[in-house]
CSV table of C-alpha atoms in Angstrom, one decimal:
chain,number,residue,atom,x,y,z
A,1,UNK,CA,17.2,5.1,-27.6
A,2,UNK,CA,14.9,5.5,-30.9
A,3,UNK,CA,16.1,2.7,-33.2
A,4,UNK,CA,15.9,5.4,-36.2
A,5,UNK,CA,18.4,7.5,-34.2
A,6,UNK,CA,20.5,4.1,-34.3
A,7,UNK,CA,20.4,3.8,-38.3
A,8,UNK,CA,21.0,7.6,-38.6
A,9,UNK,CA,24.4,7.5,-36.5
A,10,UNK,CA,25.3,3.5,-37.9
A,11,UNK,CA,25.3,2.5,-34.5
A,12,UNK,CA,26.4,-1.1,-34.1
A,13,UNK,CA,23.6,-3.5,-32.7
A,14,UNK,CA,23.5,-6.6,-31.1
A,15,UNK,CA,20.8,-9.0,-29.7
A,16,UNK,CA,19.5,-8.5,-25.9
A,17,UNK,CA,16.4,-9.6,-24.2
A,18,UNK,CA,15.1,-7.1,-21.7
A,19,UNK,CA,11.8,-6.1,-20.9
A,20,UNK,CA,10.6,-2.3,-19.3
A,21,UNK,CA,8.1,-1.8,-17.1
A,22,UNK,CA,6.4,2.0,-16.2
A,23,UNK,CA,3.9,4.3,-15.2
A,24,UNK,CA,0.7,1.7,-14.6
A,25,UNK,CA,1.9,-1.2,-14.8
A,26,UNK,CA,2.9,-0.6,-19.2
A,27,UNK,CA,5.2,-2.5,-20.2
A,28,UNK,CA,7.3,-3.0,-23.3
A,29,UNK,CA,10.2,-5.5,-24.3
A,30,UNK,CA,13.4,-4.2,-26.2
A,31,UNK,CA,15.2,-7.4,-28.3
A,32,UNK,CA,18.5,-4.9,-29.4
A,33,UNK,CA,20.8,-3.0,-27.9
A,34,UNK,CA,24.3,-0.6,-28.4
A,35,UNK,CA,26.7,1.1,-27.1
A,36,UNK,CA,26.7,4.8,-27.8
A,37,UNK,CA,29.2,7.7,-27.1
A,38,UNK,CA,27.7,10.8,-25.6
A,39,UNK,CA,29.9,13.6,-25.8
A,40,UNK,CA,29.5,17.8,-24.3
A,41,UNK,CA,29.1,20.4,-26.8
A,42,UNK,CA,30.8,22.8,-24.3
A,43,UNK,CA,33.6,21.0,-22.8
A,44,UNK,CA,35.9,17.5,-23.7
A,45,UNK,CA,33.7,16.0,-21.3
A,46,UNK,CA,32.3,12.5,-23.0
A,47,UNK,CA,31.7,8.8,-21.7
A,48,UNK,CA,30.2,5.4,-23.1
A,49,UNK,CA,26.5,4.5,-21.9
A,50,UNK,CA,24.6,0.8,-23.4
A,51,UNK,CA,21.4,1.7,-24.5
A,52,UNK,CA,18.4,-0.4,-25.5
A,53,UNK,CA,16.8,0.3,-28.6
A,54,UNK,CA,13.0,1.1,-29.1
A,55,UNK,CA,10.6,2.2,-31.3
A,56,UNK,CA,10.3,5.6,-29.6
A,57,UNK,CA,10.5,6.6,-25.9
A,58,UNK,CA,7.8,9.3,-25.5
A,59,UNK,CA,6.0,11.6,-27.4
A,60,UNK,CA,8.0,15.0,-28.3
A,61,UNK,CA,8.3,17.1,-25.5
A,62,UNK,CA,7.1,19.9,-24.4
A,63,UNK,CA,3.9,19.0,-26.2
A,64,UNK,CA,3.7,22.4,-27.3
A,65,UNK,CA,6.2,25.6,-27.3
A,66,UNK,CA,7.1,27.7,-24.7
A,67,UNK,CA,7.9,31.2,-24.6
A,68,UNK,CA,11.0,32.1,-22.8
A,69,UNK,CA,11.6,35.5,-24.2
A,70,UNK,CA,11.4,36.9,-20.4
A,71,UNK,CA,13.0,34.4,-18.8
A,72,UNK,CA,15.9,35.6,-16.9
A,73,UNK,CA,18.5,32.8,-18.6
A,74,UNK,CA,22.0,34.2,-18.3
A,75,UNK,CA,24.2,34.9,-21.3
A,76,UNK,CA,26.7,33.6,-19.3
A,77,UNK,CA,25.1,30.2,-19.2
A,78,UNK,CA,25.8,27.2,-21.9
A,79,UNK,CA,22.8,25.2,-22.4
A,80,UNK,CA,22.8,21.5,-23.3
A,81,UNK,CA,19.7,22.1,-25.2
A,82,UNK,CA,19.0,25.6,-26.3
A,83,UNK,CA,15.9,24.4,-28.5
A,84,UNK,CA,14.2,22.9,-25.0
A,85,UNK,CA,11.7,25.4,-25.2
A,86,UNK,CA,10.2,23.8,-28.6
A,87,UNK,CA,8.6,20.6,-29.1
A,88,UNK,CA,11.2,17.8,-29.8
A,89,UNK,CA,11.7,14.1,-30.0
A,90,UNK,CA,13.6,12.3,-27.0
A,91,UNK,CA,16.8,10.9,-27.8
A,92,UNK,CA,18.0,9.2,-25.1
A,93,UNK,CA,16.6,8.7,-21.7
A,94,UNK,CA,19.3,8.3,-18.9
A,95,UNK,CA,18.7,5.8,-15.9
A,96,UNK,CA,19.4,6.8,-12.2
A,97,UNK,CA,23.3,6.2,-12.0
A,98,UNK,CA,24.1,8.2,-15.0
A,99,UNK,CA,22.2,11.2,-14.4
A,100,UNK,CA,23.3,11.8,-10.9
A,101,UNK,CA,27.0,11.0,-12.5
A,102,UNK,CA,26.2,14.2,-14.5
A,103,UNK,CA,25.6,16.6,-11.8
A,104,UNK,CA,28.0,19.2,-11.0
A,105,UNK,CA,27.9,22.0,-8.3
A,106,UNK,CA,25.5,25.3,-9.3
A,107,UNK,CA,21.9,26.2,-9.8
A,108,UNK,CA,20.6,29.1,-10.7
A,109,UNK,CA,16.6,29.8,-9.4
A,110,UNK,CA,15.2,32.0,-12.5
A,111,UNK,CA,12.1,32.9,-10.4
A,112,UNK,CA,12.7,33.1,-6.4
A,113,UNK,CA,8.9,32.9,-6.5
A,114,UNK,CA,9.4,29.1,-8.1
A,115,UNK,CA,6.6,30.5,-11.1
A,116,UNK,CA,9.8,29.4,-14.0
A,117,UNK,CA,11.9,26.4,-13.8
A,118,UNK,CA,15.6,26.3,-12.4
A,119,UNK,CA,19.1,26.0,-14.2
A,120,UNK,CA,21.0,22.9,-13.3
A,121,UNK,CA,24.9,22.4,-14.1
A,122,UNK,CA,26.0,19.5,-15.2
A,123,UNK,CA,29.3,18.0,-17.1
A,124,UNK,CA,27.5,18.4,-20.7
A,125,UNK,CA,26.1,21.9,-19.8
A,126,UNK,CA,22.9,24.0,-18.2
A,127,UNK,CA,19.9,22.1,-17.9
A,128,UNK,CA,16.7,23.4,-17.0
A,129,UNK,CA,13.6,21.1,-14.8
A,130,UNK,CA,11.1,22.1,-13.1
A,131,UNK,CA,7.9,23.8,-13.7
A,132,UNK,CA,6.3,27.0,-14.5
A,133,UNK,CA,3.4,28.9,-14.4
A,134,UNK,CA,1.6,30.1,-17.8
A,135,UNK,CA,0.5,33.2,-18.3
A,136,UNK,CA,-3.0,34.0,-18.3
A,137,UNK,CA,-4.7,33.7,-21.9
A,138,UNK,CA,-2.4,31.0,-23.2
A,139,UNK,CA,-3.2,27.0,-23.1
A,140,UNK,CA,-3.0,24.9,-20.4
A,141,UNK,CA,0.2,23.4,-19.9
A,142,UNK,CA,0.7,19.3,-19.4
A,143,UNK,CA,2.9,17.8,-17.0
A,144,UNK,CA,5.3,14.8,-18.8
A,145,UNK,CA,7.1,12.1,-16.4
A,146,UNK,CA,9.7,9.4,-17.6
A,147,UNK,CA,10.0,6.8,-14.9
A,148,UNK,CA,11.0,2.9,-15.5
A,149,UNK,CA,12.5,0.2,-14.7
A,150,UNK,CA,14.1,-3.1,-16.3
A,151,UNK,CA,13.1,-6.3,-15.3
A,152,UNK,CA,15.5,-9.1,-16.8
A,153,UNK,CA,12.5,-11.9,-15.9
A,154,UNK,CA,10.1,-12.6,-19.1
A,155,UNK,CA,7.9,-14.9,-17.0
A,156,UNK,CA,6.8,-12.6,-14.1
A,157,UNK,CA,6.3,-9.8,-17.3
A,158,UNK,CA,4.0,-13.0,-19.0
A,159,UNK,CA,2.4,-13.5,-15.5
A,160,UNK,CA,1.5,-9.7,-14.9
A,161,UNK,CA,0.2,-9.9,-18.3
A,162,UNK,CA,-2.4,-12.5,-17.4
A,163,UNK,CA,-3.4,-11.0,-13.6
A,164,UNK,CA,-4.2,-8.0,-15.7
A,165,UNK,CA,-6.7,-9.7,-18.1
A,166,UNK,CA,-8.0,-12.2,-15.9
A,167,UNK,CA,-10.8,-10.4,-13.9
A,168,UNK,CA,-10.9,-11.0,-9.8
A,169,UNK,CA,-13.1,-10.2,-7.2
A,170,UNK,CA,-12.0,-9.2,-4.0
A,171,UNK,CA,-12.0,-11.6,-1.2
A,172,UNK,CA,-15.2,-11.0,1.3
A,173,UNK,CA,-15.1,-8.9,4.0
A,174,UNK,CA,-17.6,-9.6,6.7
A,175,UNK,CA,-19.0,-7.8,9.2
A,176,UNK,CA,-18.8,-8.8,13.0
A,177,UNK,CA,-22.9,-9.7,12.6
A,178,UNK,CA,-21.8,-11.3,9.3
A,179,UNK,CA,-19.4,-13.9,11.2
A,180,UNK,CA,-21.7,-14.5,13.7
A,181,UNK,CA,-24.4,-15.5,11.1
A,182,UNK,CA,-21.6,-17.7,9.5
A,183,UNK,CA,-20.9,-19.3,12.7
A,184,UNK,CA,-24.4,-19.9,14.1
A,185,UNK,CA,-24.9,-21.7,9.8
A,186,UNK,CA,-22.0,-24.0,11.2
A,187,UNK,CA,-22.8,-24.9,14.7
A,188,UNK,CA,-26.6,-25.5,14.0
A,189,UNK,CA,-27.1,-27.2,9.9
A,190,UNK,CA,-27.8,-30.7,9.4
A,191,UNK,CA,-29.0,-33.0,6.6
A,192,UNK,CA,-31.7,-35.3,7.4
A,193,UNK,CA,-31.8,-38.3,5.9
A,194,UNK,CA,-33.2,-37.5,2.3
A,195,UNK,CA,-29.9,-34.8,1.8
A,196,UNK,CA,-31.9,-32.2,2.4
A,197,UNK,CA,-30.4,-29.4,4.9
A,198,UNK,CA,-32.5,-28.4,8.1
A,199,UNK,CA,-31.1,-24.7,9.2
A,200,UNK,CA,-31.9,-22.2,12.4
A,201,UNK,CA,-33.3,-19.3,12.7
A,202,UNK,CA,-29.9,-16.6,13.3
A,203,UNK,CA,-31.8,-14.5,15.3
A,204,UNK,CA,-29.3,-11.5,16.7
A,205,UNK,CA,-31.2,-10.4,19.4
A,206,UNK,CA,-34.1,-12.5,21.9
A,207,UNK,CA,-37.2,-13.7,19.3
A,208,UNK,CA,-39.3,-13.6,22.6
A,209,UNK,CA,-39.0,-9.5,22.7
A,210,UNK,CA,-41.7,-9.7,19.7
A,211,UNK,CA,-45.1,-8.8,20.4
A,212,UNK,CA,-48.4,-9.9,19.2
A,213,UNK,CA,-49.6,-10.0,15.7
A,214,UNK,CA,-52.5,-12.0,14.8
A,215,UNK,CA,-54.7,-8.5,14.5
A,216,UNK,CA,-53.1,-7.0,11.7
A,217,UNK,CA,-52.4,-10.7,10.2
A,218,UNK,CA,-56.3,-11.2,10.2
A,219,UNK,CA,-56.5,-7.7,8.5
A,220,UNK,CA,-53.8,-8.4,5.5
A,221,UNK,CA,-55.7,-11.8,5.3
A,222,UNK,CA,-59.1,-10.2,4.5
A,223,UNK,CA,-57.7,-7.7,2.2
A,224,UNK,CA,-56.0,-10.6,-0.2
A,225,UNK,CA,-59.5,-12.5,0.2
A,226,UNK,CA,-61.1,-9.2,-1.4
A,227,UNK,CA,-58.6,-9.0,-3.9
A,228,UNK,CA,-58.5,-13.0,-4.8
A,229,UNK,CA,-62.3,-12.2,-5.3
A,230,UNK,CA,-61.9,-9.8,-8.0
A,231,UNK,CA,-59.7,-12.2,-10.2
A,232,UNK,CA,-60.7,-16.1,-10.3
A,233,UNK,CA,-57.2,-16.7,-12.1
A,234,UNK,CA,-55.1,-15.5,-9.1
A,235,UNK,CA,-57.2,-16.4,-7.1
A,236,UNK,CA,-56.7,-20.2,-8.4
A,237,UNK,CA,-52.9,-20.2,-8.7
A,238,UNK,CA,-52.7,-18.4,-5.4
A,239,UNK,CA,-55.0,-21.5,-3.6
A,240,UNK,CA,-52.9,-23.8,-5.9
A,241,UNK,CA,-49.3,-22.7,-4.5
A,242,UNK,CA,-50.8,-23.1,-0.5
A,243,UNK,CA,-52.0,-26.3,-1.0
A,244,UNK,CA,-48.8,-27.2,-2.6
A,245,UNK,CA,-47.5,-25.8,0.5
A,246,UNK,CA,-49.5,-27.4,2.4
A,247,UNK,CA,-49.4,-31.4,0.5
A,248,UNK,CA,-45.5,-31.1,0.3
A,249,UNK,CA,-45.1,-30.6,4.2
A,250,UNK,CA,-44.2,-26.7,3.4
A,251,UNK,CA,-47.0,-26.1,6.0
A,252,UNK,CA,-48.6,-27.3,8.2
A,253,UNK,CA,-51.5,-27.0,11.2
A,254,UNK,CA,-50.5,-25.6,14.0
A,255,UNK,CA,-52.1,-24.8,17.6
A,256,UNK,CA,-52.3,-21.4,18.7
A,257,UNK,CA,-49.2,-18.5,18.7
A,258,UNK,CA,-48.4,-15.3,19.0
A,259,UNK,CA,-46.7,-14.1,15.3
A,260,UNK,CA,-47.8,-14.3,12.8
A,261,UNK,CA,-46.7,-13.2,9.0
A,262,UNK,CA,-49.2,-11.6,6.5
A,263,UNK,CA,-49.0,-12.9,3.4
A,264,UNK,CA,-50.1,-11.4,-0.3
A,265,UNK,CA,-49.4,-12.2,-3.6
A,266,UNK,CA,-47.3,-10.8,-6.3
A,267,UNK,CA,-48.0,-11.1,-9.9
A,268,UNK,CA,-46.4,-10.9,-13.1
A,269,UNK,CA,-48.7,-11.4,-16.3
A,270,UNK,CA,-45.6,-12.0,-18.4
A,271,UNK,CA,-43.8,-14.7,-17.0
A,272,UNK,CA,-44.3,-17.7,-18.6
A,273,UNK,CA,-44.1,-20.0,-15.4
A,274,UNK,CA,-45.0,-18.3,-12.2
A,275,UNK,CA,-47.3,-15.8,-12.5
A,276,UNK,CA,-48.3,-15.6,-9.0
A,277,UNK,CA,-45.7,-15.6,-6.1
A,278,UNK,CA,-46.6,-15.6,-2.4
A,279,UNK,CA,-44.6,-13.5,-0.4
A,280,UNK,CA,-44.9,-13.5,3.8
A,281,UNK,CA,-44.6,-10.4,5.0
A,282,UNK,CA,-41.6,-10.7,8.1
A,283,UNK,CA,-41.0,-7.0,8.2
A,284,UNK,CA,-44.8,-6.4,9.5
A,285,UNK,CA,-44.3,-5.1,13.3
A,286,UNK,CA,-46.2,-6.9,16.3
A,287,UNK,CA,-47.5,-4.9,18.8
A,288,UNK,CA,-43.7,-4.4,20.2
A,289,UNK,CA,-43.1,-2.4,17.6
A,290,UNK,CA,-40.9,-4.9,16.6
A,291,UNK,CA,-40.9,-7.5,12.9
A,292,UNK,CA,-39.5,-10.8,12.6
A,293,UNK,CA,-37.1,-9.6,10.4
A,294,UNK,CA,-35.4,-7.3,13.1
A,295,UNK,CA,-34.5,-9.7,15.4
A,296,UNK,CA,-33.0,-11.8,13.0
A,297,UNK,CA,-29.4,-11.1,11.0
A,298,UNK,CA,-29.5,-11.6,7.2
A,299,UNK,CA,-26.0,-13.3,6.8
A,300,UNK,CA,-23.2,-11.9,4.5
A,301,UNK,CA,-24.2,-11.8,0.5
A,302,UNK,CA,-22.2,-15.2,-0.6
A,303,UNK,CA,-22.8,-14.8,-4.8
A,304,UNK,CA,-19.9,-12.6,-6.3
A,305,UNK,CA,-22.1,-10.0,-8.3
A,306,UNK,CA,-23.6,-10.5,-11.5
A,307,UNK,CA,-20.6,-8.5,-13.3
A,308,UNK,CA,-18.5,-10.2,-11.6
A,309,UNK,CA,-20.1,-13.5,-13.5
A,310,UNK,CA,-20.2,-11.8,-16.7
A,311,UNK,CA,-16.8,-10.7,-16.9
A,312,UNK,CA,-15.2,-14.5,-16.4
A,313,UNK,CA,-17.4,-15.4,-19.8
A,314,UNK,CA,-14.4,-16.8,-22.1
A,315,UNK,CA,-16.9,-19.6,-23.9
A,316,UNK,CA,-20.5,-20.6,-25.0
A,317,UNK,CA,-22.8,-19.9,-22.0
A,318,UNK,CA,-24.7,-22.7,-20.3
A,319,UNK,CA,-27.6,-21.4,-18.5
A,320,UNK,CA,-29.5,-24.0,-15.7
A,321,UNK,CA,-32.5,-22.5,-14.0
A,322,UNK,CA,-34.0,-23.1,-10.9
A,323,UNK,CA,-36.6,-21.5,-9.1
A,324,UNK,CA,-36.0,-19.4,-5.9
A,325,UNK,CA,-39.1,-20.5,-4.4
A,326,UNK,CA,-38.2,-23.9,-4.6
A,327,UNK,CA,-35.1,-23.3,-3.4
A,328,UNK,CA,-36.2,-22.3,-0.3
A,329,UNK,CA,-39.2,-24.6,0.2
A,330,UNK,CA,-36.1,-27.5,0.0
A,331,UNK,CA,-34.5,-25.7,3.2
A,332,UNK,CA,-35.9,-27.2,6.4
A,333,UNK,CA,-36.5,-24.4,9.3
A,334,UNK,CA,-35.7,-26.9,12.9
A,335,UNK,CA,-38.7,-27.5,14.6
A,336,UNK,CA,-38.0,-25.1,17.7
A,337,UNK,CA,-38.1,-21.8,14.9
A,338,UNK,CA,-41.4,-22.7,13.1
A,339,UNK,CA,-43.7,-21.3,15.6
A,340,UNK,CA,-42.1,-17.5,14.6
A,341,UNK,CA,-42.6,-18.5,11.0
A,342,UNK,CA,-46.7,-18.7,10.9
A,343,UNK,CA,-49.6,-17.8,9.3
A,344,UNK,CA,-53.4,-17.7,9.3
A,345,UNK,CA,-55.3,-18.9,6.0
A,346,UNK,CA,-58.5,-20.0,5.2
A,347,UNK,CA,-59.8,-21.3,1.9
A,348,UNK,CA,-63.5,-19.9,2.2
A,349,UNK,CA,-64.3,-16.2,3.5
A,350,UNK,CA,-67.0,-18.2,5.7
A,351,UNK,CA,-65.0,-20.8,7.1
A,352,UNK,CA,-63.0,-20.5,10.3
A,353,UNK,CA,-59.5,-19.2,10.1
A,354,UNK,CA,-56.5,-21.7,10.7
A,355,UNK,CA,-53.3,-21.3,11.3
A,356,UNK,CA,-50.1,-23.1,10.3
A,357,UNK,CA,-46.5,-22.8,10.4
A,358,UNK,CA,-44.0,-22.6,7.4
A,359,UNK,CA,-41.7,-25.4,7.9
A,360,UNK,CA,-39.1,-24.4,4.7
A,361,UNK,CA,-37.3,-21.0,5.1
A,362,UNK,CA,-39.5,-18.4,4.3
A,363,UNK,CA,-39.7,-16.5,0.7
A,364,UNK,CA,-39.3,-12.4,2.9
A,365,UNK,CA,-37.7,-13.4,5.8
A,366,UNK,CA,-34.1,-11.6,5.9
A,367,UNK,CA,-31.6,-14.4,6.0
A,368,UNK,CA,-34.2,-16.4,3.5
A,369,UNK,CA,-31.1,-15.6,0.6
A,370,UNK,CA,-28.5,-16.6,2.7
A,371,UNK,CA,-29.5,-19.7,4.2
A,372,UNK,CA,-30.9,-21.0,0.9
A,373,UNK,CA,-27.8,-20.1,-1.2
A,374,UNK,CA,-25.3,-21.2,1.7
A,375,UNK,CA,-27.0,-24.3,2.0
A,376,UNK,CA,-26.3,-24.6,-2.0
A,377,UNK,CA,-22.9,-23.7,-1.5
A,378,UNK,CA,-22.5,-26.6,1.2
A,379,UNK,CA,-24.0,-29.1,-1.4
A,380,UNK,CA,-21.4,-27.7,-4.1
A,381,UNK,CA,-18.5,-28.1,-1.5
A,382,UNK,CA,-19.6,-32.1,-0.6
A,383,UNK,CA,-18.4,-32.9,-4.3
A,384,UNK,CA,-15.4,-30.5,-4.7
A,385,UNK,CA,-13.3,-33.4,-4.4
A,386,UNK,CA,-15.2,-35.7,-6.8
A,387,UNK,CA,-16.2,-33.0,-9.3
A,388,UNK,CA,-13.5,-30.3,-9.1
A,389,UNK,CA,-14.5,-28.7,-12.3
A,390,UNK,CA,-17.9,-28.6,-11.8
A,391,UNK,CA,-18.4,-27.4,-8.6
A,392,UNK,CA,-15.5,-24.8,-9.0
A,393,UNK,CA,-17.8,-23.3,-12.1
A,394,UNK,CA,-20.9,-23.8,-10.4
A,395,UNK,CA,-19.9,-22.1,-7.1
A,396,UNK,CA,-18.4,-19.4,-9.2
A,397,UNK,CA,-21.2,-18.6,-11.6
A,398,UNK,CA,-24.3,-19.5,-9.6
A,399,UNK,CA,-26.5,-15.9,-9.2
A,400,UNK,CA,-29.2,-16.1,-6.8
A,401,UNK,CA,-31.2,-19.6,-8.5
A,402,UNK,CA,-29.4,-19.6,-11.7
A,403,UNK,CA,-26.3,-21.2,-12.9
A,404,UNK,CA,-24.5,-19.5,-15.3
A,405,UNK,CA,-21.4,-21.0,-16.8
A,406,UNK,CA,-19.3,-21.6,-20.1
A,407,UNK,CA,-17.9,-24.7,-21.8
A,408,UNK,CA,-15.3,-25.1,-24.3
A,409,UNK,CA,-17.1,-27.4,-26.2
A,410,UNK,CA,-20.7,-29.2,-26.9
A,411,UNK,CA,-19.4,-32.2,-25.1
A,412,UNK,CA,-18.1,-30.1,-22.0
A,413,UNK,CA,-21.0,-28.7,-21.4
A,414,UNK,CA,-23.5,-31.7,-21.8
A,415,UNK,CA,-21.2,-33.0,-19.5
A,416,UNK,CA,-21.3,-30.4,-17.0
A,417,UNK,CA,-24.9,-30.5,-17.3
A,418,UNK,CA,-25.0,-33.3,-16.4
A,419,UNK,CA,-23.1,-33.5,-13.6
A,420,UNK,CA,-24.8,-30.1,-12.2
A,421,UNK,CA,-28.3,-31.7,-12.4
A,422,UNK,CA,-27.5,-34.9,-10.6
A,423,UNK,CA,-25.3,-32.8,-7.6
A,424,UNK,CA,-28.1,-30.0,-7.4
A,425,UNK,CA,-31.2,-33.0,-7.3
A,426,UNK,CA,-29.3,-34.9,-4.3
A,427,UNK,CA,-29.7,-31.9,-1.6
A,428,UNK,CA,-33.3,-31.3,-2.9
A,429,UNK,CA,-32.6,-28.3,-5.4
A,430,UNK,CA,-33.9,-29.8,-9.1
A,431,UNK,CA,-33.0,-27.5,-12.2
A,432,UNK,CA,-35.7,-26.8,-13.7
A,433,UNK,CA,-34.5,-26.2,-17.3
C-alpha cells in the first residue's frame, strides 16, 4: 500500500526487506511494512492482510473516466467502489490467496454480447472486471494489468540487475556447411616452423568440375595494362605490391594450368597508407560456367558485430591496426591448393605473359575472411592460458584487422599493448600502429 495512505490512517510500521519483481523484468524493493484491517462497507465482513509499503502502486486507474449512465448496473447491487468509473489512486493491491478468499457465488453479465464488463460478488461487495467497448467518437481506451511477485533473495535481484546492463551476444549458430568448414579448419591447419599457419582450401563440392579460364584472364589482364597506362602513380604502386608479392614468396612461377584469377586494382586517393589494393577476382566463371568461389564454402562469420564491440566499451579505447592484406598474405595456402589460386602477369605489354600461383590466401576468394581471422583466433587461443586477459579482450574486440579494446588505466593498456603486439608478431600478423 501507498506509504501516504499509511501516515493518513497512523498505521504502525516496522522494518522488512523484500523486493518485487513485474511486468518486464521491473523491479522495486519495499524496506517497511504493516498490518492493516480491511473491513466491508455493506456487511460485518472484515479480516487482517500485511502489506508492504511503497511509494505508489500504479498510476490512477482508469486513466480516464467512463461513462456508465447506460450500463445496466442493478439497484439491487452494492458496489465496493461506486466511484470505479472515475480516475482514482490504488490503495491496496491484493495477492492471489486473498482475492480468491474474497469470492463469493454470483455474477451478473451486463452485456450478453461481452461489449461491458461483468459484476462479481464478493464478501466486501460488487465488483466489476472485465472490458468494454467505447463508443464510437470517444478516446481510445488503455488496457491496465497488475501482476507481481516477491522475491525474498536480494542477490539474484542484484544479479538480474547486472545481466540486464551487461550486453551479450548470442551464442553462434552454424549452418551444416558452416560445421563442415569448421571441421575441415581442424583436420587440415598446421604451423610450420616460423608460427605461421598453412590452411586448405574448403572446397564443398569437386574443384576439378571447374573449367578453363586463361581466355578471359588474358582479357582482364590487358584491360588493367590499359588502365595502368593512363596513371604512372597506380601504375607504380600496383607493380610495387606484385613484386612484393612476388620477393616475399606471396607468388611465385608456376608451369602451366587451367584457372586462373583476374586481377585489378582498387584505389582510394584518401587513404593515407594503401592507396592501391589488388583484388583477384575468384567469382570470374571458367568455361563450366562455374568460379572458384562456388566450389568453395566461406566458413561461418567468427567476429561478434561491430555493435556488438561497441556496446562492451566501459573504458578509454585502445585501437591496434593491422592491415587485411597482410593478414592474409601471413596465411599459407598447402601446396596441393595453389594451382586453383593463379594468375597471369607480366610487367611489360611486350613481354611474354607468365604465370604464378598465390601461395597466401587470397584477398576475394570466399573463405579468405574466415581462414585469415580463424587462424588469428587460433593464435589468440595458444596464449589463453598465459595471457587470460589479453586474449579474452582481444578475441572479444578484434573486427575484421582491427583490435579494439578498453583499459582501465594508462598502465593497463600499455601493458596490453604490449602483450597484443608480441602475441599477434609470433603467428606472422604485425600491428601496424
Amino acid at each position: 500500500m501507498p506509504k501516504d495512505l499509511c501516515d493518513q490512517l497512523g498505521v504502525e510500521k516496522s522494518p522488512i526487506n523484500l523486493d518485487f519483481q513485474g511486468i518486464s523484468s521491473t523491479s522495486t524493493h519495499s524496506s517497511l511494512g504493516a498490518i492493516v484491517t480491511i473491513a466491508s462497507r455493506c456487511s460485518n465482513y472484515q479480516f487482517s492482510l500485511p502489506c508492504a509499503i511503497l511509494d505508489q502502486i500504479s498510476a490512477d486507474l482508469p486513466l480516464r473516466p467512463v461513462n456508465i449512465e447506460d450500463w445496466p448496473i442493478p439497484h439491487s447491487v452494492y458496489l465496493t467502489d461506486p466511484q470505479f468509473h472515475n480516475p482514482g489512486r490504488i490503495s491496496i493491491l491484493l495477492g492471489l490467496q486473498p482475492f480468491l478468499e474474497l469470492l463469493e457465488p454470483g455474477q451478473i453479465a451486463l452485456d450478453p454480447a461481452g461489449r461491458l464488463p461483468i459484476l462479481q460478488n464478493t464478501k466486501l461487495g460488487w465488483v466489476v472486471s472485465g472490458r468494454y467497448e467505447t463508443p464510437p467518437q470517444t478516446a481510445p481506451i488503455s488496457s491496465t494489468c497488475l501482476i507481481t511477485f516477491v522475491d525474498d533473495t536480494l542477490s539474484q535481484q542484484l544479479q538480474r540487475f547486472f545481466e540486464m546492463e551487461e550486453y551479450t551476444h548470442p551464442g553462434p549458430h552454424f549452418s551444416e556447411e558452416e560445421r563442415m568448414c569448421e571441421a575441415h579448419f581442424e583436420q587440415y591447419t598446421v604451423r610450420d616452423n616460423n608460427g605461421r599457419f598453412q590452411v586448405r582450401l574448403p572446397f564443398r563440392e569437386d574443384p576439378k568440375s571447374l573449367g578453363k579460364s586463361r581466355e578471359i584472364a588474358t582479357k582482364r589482364l590487358e584491360q588493367i595494362e590499359r588502365k595502368l597506362a593512363k596513371n604512372h602513380l597506380l601504375k607504380g604502386q600496383y607493380h610495387s605490391i606484385l613484386r612484393e608479392y612476388l620477393e616475399a614468396g606471396h607468388m611465385s612461377l608456376a608451369p602451366v594450368g587451367s584457372v586462373y584469377l583476374p586481377h585489378y586494382c582498387v584505389s582510394k586517393e584518401s587513404s593515407t597508407t594503401t592507396k592501391c589494393r589488388v583484388v583477384f577476382d575468384a567469382s570470374a566463371k571458367t568455361t563450366s560456367s562455374k568460379s572458384l568461389n562456388v566450389v568453395l564454402m566461406s566458413g561461418p562469420v567468427l567476429q561478434d558485430s561491430l555493435i556488438d564491440i561497441l556496446l562492451r566499451f566501459r573504458s578509454p579505447v585502445i585501437a591496434l591496426t593491422g592491415d587485411i592484406q597482410q593478414m592474409y598474405r601471413m596465411v599459407q595456402v598447402a601446396t596441393e591448393d595453389r594451382d586453383y589460386q593463379r594468375i597471369l602477369w607480366r610487367w611489360k605489354p611486350e613481354d611474354d605473359i607468365d604465370e604464378y600461383t598465390l601461395n597466401t590466401v587470397t584477398y576475394g576468394t570466399k573463405p579468405a575472411s574466415y581462414l585469415a581471422t580463424k587462424c588469428v583466433q587460433q593464435l589468440l587461443n595458444l596464449f589463453a592460458v598465459k595471457n587470460p586477459d589479453a586474449v579474452q579482450k582481444a578475441l572479444k574486440g578484434t573486427y575484421v584487422d582491427d583490435v579494439l579494446i578498453g583499459a582501465d588505466s594508462p598502465e593497463e593498456a600499455q601493458h596490453l599493448r604490449q602483450q597484443l603486439s608480441e602475441i599477434f608478431a609470433s603467428g606472422g600478423f604485425p600491428l601496424r600502429k
